[in-house]
PDB file of C-alpha atoms in Angstrom:
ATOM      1  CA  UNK Q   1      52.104  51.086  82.124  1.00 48.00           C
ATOM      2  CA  UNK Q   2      51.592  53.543  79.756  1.00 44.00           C
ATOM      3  CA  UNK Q   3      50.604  56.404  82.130  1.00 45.00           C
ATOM      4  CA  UNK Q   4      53.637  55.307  84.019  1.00 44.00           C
ATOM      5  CA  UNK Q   5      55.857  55.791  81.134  1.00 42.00           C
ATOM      6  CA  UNK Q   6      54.542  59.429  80.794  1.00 41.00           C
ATOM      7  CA  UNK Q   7      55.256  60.404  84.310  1.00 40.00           C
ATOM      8  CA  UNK Q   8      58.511  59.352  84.325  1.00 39.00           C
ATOM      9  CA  UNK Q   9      59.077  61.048  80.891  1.00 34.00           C
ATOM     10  CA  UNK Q  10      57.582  64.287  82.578  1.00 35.00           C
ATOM     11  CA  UNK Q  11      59.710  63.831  85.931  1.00 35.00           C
ATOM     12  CA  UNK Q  12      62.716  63.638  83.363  1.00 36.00           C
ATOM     13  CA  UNK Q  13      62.230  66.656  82.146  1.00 36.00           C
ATOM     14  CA  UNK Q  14      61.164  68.345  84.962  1.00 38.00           C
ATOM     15  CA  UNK Q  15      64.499  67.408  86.683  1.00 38.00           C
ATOM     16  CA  UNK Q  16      66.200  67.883  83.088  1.00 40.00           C
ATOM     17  CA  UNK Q  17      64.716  71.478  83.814  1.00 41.00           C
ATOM     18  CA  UNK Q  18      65.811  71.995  87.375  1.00 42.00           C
ATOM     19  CA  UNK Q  19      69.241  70.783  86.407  1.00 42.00           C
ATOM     20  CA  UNK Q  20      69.119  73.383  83.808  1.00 43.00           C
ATOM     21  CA  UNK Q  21      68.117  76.490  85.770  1.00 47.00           C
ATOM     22  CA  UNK Q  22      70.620  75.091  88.708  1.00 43.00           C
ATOM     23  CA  UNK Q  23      73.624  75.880  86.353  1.00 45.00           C
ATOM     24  CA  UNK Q  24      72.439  78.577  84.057  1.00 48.00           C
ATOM     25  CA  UNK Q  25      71.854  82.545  85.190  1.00 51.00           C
ATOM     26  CA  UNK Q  26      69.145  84.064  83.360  1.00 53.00           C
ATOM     27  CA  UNK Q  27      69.701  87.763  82.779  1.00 61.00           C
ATOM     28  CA  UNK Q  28      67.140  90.442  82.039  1.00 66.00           C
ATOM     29  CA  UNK Q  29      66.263  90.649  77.915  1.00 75.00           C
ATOM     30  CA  UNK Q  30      67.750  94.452  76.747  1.00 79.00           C
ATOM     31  CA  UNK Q  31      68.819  96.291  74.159  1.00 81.00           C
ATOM     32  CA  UNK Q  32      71.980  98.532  74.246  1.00 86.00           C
ATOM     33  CA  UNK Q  33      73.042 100.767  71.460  1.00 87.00           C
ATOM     34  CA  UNK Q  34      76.513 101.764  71.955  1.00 88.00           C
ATOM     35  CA  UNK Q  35      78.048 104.807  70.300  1.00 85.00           C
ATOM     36  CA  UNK Q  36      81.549 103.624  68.597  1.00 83.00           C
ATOM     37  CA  UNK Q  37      83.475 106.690  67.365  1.00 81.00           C
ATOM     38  CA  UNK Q  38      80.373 107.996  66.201  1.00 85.00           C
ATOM     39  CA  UNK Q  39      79.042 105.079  64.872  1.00 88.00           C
ATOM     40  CA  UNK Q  40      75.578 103.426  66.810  1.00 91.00           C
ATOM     41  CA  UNK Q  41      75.850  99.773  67.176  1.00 90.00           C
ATOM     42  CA  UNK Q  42      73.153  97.710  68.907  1.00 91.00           C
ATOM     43  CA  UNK Q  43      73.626  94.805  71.042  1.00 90.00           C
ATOM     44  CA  UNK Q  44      70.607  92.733  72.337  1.00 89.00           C
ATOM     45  CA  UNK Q  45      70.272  90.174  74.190  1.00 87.00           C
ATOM     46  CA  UNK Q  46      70.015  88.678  77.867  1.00 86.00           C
ATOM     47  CA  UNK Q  47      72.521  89.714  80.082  1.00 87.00           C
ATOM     48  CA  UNK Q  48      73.653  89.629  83.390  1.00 84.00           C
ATOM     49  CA  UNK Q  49      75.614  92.112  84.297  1.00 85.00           C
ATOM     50  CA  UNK Q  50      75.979  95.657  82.502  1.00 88.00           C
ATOM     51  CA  UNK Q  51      79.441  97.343  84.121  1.00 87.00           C
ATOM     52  CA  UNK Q  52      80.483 100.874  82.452  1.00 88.00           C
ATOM     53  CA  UNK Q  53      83.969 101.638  83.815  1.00 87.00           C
ATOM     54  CA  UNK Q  54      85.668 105.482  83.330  1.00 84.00           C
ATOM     55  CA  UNK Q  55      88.396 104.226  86.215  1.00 81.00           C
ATOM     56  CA  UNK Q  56      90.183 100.645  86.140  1.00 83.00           C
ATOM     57  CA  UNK Q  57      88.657 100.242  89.496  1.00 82.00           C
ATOM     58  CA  UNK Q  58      91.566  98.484  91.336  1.00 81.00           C
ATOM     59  CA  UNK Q  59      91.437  97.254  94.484  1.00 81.00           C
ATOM     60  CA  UNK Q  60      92.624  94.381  96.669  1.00 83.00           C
ATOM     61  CA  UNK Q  61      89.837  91.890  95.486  1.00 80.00           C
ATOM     62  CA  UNK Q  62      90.628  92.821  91.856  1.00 81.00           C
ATOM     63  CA  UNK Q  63      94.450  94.146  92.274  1.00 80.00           C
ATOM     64  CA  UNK Q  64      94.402  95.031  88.052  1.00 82.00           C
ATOM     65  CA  UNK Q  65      90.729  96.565  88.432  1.00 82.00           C
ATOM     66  CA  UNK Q  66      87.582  95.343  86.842  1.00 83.00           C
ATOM     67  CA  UNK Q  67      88.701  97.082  83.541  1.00 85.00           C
ATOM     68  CA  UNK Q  68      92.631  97.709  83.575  1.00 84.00           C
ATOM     69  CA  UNK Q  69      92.820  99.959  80.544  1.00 83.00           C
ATOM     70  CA  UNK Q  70      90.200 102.489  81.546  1.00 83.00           C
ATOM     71  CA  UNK Q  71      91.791 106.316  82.485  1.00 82.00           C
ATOM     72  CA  UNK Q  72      89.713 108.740  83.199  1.00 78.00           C
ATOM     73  CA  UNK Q  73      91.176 111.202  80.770  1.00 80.00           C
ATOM     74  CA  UNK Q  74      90.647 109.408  77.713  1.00 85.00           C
ATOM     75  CA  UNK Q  75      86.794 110.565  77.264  1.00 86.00           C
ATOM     76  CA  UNK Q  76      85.754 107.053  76.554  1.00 89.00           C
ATOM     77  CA  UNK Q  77      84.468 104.645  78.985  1.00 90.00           C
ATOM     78  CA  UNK Q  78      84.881 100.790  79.351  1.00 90.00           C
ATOM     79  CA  UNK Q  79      81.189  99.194  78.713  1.00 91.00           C
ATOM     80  CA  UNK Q  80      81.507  95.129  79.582  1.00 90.00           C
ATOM     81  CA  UNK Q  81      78.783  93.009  78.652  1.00 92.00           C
ATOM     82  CA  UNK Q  82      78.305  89.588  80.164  1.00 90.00           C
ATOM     83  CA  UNK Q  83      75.538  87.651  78.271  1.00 90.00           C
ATOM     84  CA  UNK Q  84      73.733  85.174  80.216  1.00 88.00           C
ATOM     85  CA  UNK Q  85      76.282  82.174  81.463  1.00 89.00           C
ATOM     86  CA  UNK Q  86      76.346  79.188  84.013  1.00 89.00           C
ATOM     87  CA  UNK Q  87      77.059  80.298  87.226  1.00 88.00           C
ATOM     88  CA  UNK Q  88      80.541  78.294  86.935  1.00 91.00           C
ATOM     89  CA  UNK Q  89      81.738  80.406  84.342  1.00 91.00           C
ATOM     90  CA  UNK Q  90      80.670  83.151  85.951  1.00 88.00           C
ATOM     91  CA  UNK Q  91      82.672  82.066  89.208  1.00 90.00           C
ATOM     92  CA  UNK Q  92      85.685  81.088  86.742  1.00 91.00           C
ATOM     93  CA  UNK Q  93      85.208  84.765  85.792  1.00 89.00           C
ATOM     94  CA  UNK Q  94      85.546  86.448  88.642  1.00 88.00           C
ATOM     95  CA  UNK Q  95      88.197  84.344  90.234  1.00 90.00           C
ATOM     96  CA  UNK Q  96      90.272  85.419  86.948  1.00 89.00           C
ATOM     97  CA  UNK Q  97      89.265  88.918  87.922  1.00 86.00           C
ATOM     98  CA  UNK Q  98      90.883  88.851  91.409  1.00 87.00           C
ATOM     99  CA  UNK Q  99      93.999  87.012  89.710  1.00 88.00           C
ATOM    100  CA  UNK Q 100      96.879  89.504  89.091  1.00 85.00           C
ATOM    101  CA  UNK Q 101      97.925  89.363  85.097  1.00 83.00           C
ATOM    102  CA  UNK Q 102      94.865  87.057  84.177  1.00 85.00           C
ATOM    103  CA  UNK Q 103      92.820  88.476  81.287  1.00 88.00           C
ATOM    104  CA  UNK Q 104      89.261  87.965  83.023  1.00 88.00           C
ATOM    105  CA  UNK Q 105      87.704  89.432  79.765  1.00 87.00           C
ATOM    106  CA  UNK Q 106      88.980  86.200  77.726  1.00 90.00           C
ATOM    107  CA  UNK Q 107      85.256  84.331  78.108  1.00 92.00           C
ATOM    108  CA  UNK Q 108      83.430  84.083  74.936  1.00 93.00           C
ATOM    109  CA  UNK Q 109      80.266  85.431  77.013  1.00 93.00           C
ATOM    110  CA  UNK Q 110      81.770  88.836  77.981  1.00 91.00           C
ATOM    111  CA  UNK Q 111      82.199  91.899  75.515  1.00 92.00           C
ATOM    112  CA  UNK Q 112      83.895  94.665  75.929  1.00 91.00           C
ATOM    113  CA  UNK Q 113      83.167  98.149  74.341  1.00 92.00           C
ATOM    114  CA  UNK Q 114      85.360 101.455  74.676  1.00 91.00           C
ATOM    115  CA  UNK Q 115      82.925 104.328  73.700  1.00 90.00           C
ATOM    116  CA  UNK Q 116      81.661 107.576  74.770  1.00 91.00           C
ATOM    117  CA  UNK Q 117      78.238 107.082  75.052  1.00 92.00           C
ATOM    118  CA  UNK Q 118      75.225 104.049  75.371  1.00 91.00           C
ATOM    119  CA  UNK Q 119      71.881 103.729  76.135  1.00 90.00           C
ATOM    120  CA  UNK Q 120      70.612 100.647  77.613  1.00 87.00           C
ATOM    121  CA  UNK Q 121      66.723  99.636  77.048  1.00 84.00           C
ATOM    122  CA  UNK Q 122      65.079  96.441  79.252  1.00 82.00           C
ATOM    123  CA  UNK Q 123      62.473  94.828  77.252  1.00 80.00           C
ATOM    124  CA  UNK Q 124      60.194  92.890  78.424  1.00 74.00           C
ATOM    125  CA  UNK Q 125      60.017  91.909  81.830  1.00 70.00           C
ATOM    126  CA  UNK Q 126      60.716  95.217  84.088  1.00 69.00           C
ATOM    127  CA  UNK Q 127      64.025  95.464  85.178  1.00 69.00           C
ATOM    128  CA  UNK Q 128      66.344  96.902  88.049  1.00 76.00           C
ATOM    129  CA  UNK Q 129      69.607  98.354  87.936  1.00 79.00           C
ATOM    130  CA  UNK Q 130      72.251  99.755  90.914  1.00 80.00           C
ATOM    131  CA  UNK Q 131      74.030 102.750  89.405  1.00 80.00           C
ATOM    132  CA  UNK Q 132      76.657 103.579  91.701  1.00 81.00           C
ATOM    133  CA  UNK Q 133      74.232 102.235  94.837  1.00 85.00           C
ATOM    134  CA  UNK Q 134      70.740 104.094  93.826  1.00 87.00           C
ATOM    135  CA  UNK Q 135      68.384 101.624  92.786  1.00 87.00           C
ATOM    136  CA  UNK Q 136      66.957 102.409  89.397  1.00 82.00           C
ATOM    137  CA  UNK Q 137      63.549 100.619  88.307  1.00 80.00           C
ATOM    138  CA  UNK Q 138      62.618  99.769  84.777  1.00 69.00           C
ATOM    139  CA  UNK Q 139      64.367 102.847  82.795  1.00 78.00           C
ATOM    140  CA  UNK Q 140      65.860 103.097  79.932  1.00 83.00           C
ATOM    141  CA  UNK Q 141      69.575 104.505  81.156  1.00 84.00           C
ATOM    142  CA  UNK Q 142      71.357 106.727  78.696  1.00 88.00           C
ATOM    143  CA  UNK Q 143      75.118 107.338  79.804  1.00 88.00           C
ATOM    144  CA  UNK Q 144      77.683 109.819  78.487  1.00 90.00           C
ATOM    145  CA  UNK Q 145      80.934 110.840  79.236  1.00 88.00           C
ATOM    146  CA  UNK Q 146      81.730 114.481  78.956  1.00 88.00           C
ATOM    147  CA  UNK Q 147      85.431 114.867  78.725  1.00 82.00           C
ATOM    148  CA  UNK Q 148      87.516 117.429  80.510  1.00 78.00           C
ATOM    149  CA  UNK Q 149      84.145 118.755  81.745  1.00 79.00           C
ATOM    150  CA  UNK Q 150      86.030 119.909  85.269  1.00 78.00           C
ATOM    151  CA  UNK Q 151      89.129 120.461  85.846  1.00 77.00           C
ATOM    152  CA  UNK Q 152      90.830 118.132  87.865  1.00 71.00           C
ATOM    153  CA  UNK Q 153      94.774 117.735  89.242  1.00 71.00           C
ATOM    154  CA  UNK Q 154      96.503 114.439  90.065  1.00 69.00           C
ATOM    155  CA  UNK Q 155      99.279 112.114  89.436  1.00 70.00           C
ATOM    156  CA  UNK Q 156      98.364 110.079  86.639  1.00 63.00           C
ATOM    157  CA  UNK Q 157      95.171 111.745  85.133  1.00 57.00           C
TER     158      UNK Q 157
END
């Protein structure tokens, strides 16, 4: 009886587990230190998505773009953090993000950051990152934006 017991405390667990890893999203363990108006800050943590946005990024998925107030002629750019999260606020997330005039940043796991400059540091396990489609493997990534480096002419900039 006792050995009984044991197992079913273990097969608890074990589906107590499952259960767990069902609904959560691990992210990869980093460190980012984010320059904010000349001031480093560091952030660490597990996250599971990294965006950096110098556009708003519209579109017709996401009609007020992934990051609304971005403009390109600011010299900052938009860093959003989103820590690790079950994947039904994550969905609740994005389906906020492809609502018109919904705040999609109003989760208590996403941050946003306006700066100039970050650096982003996996630790730990390696880890993998698309920057604008090329794959990047287990790098540190150090981004800055160089304002009014090139001249540019449009409507709105």
């Amino acid at each position: 009886d006792e050995n009984e017991n044991n197992n079913e405390s273990v097969n608890n667990n074990e589906n107590e587990n499952n259960n767990e890893n069902e609904n959560e999203i691990f992210g990869s363990t980093n460190e980012i230190h984010v320059n904010l108006e000349d001031e480093w800050q560091s952030i660490s943590g597990k996250f599971m998505c990294v965006n950096a946005a110098l556009i708003s990024c519209r579109c017709e998925k996401a009609l007020d773009g992934v990051s609304p107030y971005a403009h390109l002629g600011d010299g900052l750019l938009d860093l959003i953090l989103i820590r690790r999260c079950t994947r039904v606020q994550y969905l609740q997330h994005l389906k906020a993000l492809s609502t018109p005039n919904e705040d999609h940043f109003n989760f208590p796991f996403i941050s946003v950051y306006k700066c100039k400059e970050f650096t982003l540091i996996p630790i730990g396990k390696k880890g993998t990152w698309n920057v604008d489609g090329e794959i990047l493997e287990d790098i540190a990534i150090y981004v800055k934006v160089h304002q009014q480096l090139i001249p540019m002419f449009g409507r709105g900039i």
